[in-house]
Amino acid sequence: MRAGAYPAFALTAFQSRLAYRNQVWASAFGELVISFAFIAIWTAAFAGQVVVDGATLPEMITYVMIAGLLYWNTDRLINDVGEAVRTGDITIFLLKPLSYPASLLATHFGHYVFDQLVVTLPVLLIVGFSVGLLPPASLFHALMALPFWALSWLMLFTLGALCGLLAFWLLTAFALEWFLKGIMALASGAIVPLWFMPGWLSGILGYLPFAWVSYYPTAIYLGKLDPPATFLYFGIGLAWLAALGGFLAWLWSRARHRLIVQGG
Amino acid sequence: MAAIISADGVDKTFRQLKRQSGLAGGLRSLFSRTYTEIRAVSDITFAIEPGEAVGYLGPNGAGKSTMIKMMTGILTPSAGALSVLGREPHTNRMRNAREIGVVFGQRSQLWWDLPVRDSFALNRHIYDIPEARFADNLAFLTEMLDMGAYLDRPVRQLSLGQRMRAEIALALLHDPKIIFLDEPTIGLDVVAKDAVRKFLARVNRERGTTIILTTHDLVDIEEICPRLIMVDDGKLLFDGELTRLRADLGSRRRLTLEFATDPGPLPLATATLSRDEGAAKHYLLEDEAISLIDVLNEVGRGHGLKDVKLEEPDIEEVIRTFYQNKSRLAGAAS
């Protein structure tokens, strides 16, 4: 196994996306429409009030945009893994001198960078110049938002890969995809921040790994957590990532064992 | 020379969940599951020398793919010893993978949306191929497989024949010592099949790459593989030269004699008359030792012999006879 091969996977995935120009335009346009829809909803919800539950309207608009940027669509990842399992193409990866999970991570990192660069960033710029977005609350919060961003993507990748791998036992990733989507829509805070939820609900969701996908990184960008809390939640997030990553590694070793003993 | 692949009493048994039919059966299976054992490969022993080209042949479900998967390290044998390049393949999957190339006729290893060249470039990184070596190999393979015209086209735009050539090139870029091909000519037209066969035979001859090939198409075997391993029901039936198989089965060459006019009945000691059409007479040559000269000497001059045609039995017929004999033997044994 050569580490140099993995960046090549990311690059190849990125290149493969350039093949469909129309898809790029369509997704960017769709993203833009959804963003303006969310902005309209929050503007209406504030109904002229300046502060609701400690958040201002500009904060809310910034929240929706950043949380949306972080809430990356894992469909492609789940499908890739699920299909590879269902069709048996996964054996092709076992025939190469590389680690399948690592090549998957590299490939989808390529997709992620593509999505952010080509779809999300332009939308963010358009909204930034037309509606306006808030800068990070402070230099500290700006700097901390970056590792939280990395953690957010790794968490998403791990959750998506887990769902895809479960197809080994369930033979379809379709139902899991919907399950994850439903959970994520609520628990990641991508649509509604946890601070607007009833105390008992945000109490639970605040400790589930999904909240690290959108809620915490965005809340930190907006300065809603003080430095000690920021570090504390970063630590909890890391622990979650380690636990889920460990589960993923275990599941993959089980899947591999099943493949090489049972032939899939 | 030491064997590059050796199998010693290799077995592979799969445990398959027994599905019970009907709603009641389905409900019952929620609580108690019964399994049936399927022996896909049973007691296979062979040794392959470096540089050999071996055809692995058998009907559907004979255990060909299972054996290929075990040799490539993605399936563990249930019993017996298997060694590829001096290593146990499944415990050394990564190291094994560096030194072998694999082509599945039914699965693609190319990136669908990208030009062929990009998939090749990715493989350069995966196998850590030195730049100069990569360029040489790419040039050689492009020329030999006539890929120049479509190297920069996305894979999804290629014909099946073009794609298969690209798959084979992809599997050879890192100079594997052994290349495994699982039905590489499946679905190809005559021209494309021919190109693939000629190329594989040449790679085997010139580069000394060991070739293991499973196929349904017997012409593949005839043109690429001097040696044949035949399996059925997971068991080894035959291992040896194709010519020996012919000889073992009593190679019955077909002889046709054409005369200017019907010479009347013409029984021969050297050949058995199979069909008499008057001016054209068909014989079977049962004995390998008898030559055409012997027959012509016996016929002699004076019958107005116009033309002679001698046909070797084609491989399809040889194999068919072989499997028929086998089932007769099995029938007699039980």
Short mmCIF file of C-alpha atoms in Angstrom, two decimals, chain A residues 17-192:
data_model
loop_
_atom_site.label_atom_id
_atom_site.label_comp_id
_atom_site.label_asym_id
_atom_site.label_seq_id
_atom_site.Cartn_x
_atom_site.Cartn_y
_atom_site.Cartn_z
CA ARG A 17 -17.34 15.05 -11.76
CA LEU A 18 -16.25 17.53 -14.40
CA ALA A 19 -17.67 15.17 -17.00
CA TYR A 20 -21.23 16.25 -16.28
CA ARG A 21 -21.38 19.99 -16.79
CA ASN A 22 -25.16 20.22 -16.76
CA GLN A 23 -25.35 18.40 -13.47
CA VAL A 24 -23.08 21.02 -11.97
CA TRP A 25 -25.30 23.89 -13.12
CA ALA A 26 -28.45 22.11 -12.00
CA SER A 27 -27.14 21.38 -8.50
CA ALA A 28 -25.79 24.90 -8.05
CA PHE A 29 -29.12 26.36 -9.13
CA GLY A 30 -31.08 24.01 -6.87
CA GLU A 31 -28.85 24.88 -3.95
CA LEU A 32 -29.39 28.57 -4.59
CA VAL A 33 -33.18 28.22 -4.66
CA ILE A 34 -33.21 26.20 -1.44
CA SER A 35 -30.99 28.79 0.24
CA PHE A 36 -33.33 31.63 -0.65
CA ALA A 37 -36.29 29.53 0.47
CA PHE A 38 -34.69 29.05 3.89
CA ILE A 39 -33.86 32.73 4.13
CA ALA A 40 -37.48 33.59 3.33
CA ILE A 41 -38.77 31.12 5.94
CA TRP A 42 -36.55 32.53 8.70
CA THR A 43 -37.34 36.10 7.76
CA ALA A 44 -41.04 35.27 8.05
CA ALA A 45 -40.51 33.39 11.31
CA PHE A 46 -38.79 36.37 12.92
CA ALA A 47 -41.74 38.51 11.83
CA GLY A 48 -39.94 41.78 12.49
CA GLN A 49 -38.55 40.75 15.89
CA VAL A 50 -34.90 41.54 16.48
CA VAL A 51 -33.90 38.67 18.73
CA VAL A 52 -35.52 35.26 19.11
CA ASP A 53 -34.08 32.87 21.69
CA GLY A 54 -30.85 34.85 21.71
CA ALA A 55 -30.32 34.80 17.96
CA THR A 56 -30.73 37.67 15.51
CA LEU A 57 -32.06 37.31 11.97
CA PRO A 58 -28.67 37.93 10.30
CA GLU A 59 -27.23 35.29 12.64
CA MET A 60 -29.97 32.90 11.61
CA ILE A 61 -29.38 33.50 7.92
CA THR A 62 -25.67 32.95 8.38
CA TYR A 63 -26.47 29.84 10.41
CA VAL A 64 -28.64 28.33 7.68
CA MET A 65 -26.04 29.01 5.02
CA ILE A 66 -23.07 27.60 6.93
CA ALA A 67 -25.00 24.64 8.30
CA GLY A 68 -26.20 23.90 4.78
CA LEU A 69 -22.63 24.08 3.49
CA LEU A 70 -21.56 21.54 6.08
CA TYR A 71 -24.51 19.23 5.52
CA TRP A 72 -23.02 17.39 2.60
CA ASN A 73 -25.17 14.96 0.66
CA THR A 74 -24.04 11.42 1.49
CA ASP A 75 -26.26 9.71 -1.12
CA ARG A 76 -23.39 9.17 -3.51
CA LEU A 77 -21.24 7.61 -0.80
CA ILE A 78 -23.97 5.29 0.49
CA ASN A 79 -24.86 4.28 -3.05
CA ASP A 80 -21.25 3.63 -4.01
CA VAL A 81 -20.72 1.28 -1.11
CA GLY A 82 -24.17 -0.30 -1.33
CA GLU A 83 -23.83 -0.96 -5.06
CA ALA A 84 -20.33 -2.37 -4.70
CA VAL A 85 -21.69 -4.77 -2.11
CA ARG A 86 -24.86 -5.68 -4.00
CA THR A 87 -23.17 -6.30 -7.36
CA GLY A 88 -20.08 -7.90 -5.88
CA ASP A 89 -17.85 -5.24 -7.45
CA ILE A 90 -16.32 -4.88 -4.01
CA THR A 91 -14.09 -7.85 -4.87
CA ILE A 92 -12.33 -5.62 -7.40
CA PHE A 93 -11.11 -3.44 -4.56
CA LEU A 94 -9.85 -6.49 -2.73
CA LEU A 95 -7.80 -7.41 -5.80
CA LYS A 96 -5.78 -4.24 -5.53
CA PRO A 97 -2.96 -3.55 -3.12
CA LEU A 98 -4.89 -0.95 -1.17
CA SER A 99 -7.26 -0.50 1.73
CA TYR A 100 -10.85 -0.17 0.59
CA PRO A 101 -12.01 2.18 3.36
CA ALA A 102 -9.00 4.44 2.77
CA SER A 103 -9.57 4.57 -0.98
CA LEU A 104 -13.25 5.27 -0.31
CA LEU A 105 -12.32 8.13 2.01
CA ALA A 106 -9.96 9.58 -0.61
CA THR A 107 -12.49 9.21 -3.43
CA HIS A 108 -15.27 10.90 -1.53
CA PHE A 109 -12.98 13.61 -0.30
CA GLY A 110 -12.52 14.38 -4.00
CA HIS A 111 -16.29 14.53 -4.40
CA TYR A 112 -16.62 16.69 -1.30
CA VAL A 113 -14.07 19.23 -2.50
CA PHE A 114 -15.80 19.32 -5.85
CA ASP A 115 -19.24 19.90 -4.29
CA GLN A 116 -17.94 22.63 -2.02
CA LEU A 117 -15.92 24.40 -4.68
CA VAL A 118 -18.33 24.21 -7.56
CA VAL A 119 -21.76 24.15 -5.92
CA THR A 120 -21.69 25.51 -2.39
CA LEU A 121 -19.07 28.23 -2.62
CA PRO A 122 -20.72 30.12 -5.53
CA VAL A 123 -24.06 30.00 -3.71
CA LEU A 124 -22.42 31.29 -0.55
CA LEU A 125 -20.87 34.15 -2.51
CA ILE A 126 -24.17 35.08 -4.16
CA VAL A 127 -26.02 35.07 -0.83
CA GLY A 128 -23.13 36.90 0.82
CA PHE A 129 -23.25 39.75 -1.67
CA SER A 130 -27.02 39.94 -2.00
CA VAL A 131 -28.43 39.21 1.46
CA GLY A 132 -25.27 39.48 3.50
CA LEU A 133 -23.52 37.02 5.85
CA LEU A 134 -21.91 37.61 9.22
CA PRO A 135 -18.17 37.12 9.67
CA PRO A 136 -16.96 34.69 12.38
CA ALA A 137 -17.64 35.95 15.89
CA SER A 138 -13.93 36.27 16.76
CA LEU A 139 -10.51 35.17 15.60
CA PHE A 140 -10.68 32.32 18.11
CA HIS A 141 -14.01 31.16 16.77
CA ALA A 142 -12.82 31.53 13.18
CA LEU A 143 -9.76 29.37 13.85
CA MET A 144 -11.75 26.76 15.78
CA ALA A 145 -14.38 26.55 13.06
CA LEU A 146 -11.76 24.97 10.77
CA PRO A 147 -11.01 21.82 12.81
CA PHE A 148 -14.74 21.55 13.50
CA TRP A 149 -15.29 21.66 9.75
CA ALA A 150 -12.84 18.78 9.22
CA LEU A 151 -14.48 16.85 12.05
CA SER A 152 -17.89 17.50 10.50
CA TRP A 153 -16.91 15.99 7.19
CA LEU A 154 -15.19 12.98 8.73
CA MET A 155 -18.29 12.37 10.84
CA LEU A 156 -20.50 12.49 7.75
CA PHE A 157 -18.18 10.20 5.86
CA THR A 158 -18.12 7.68 8.70
CA LEU A 159 -21.90 7.70 9.08
CA GLY A 160 -22.42 7.34 5.32
CA ALA A 161 -19.87 4.56 4.98
CA LEU A 162 -21.47 2.73 7.93
CA CYS A 163 -24.88 2.89 6.27
CA GLY A 164 -23.44 1.67 2.98
CA LEU A 165 -21.57 -1.19 4.61
CA LEU A 166 -24.64 -2.41 6.44
CA ALA A 167 -25.87 -3.39 2.98
CA PHE A 168 -23.64 -6.43 3.43
CA TRP A 169 -26.16 -7.82 5.86
CA LEU A 170 -29.33 -6.18 4.62
CA LEU A 171 -28.50 -6.32 0.91
CA THR A 172 -29.97 -2.91 0.29
CA ALA A 173 -28.73 0.45 1.38
CA PHE A 174 -31.89 2.20 0.25
CA ALA A 175 -33.83 2.03 3.51
CA LEU A 176 -30.78 3.03 5.52
CA GLU A 177 -30.26 6.02 3.30
CA TRP A 178 -33.72 7.31 4.18
CA PHE A 179 -33.21 6.53 7.83
CA LEU A 180 -29.98 8.50 7.93
CA LYS A 181 -31.56 11.37 6.01
CA GLY A 182 -34.45 11.63 8.43
CA ILE A 183 -32.23 11.53 11.49
CA MET A 184 -29.78 13.98 9.98
CA ALA A 185 -32.42 16.52 9.00
CA LEU A 186 -33.46 16.83 12.64
CA ALA A 187 -30.43 15.88 14.69
CA SER A 188 -27.62 17.54 12.75
CA GLY A 189 -29.12 20.96 13.20
CA ALA A 190 -28.78 21.62 9.50
CA ILE A 191 -32.32 22.95 9.21
CA VAL A 192 -33.19 24.12 12.72
#
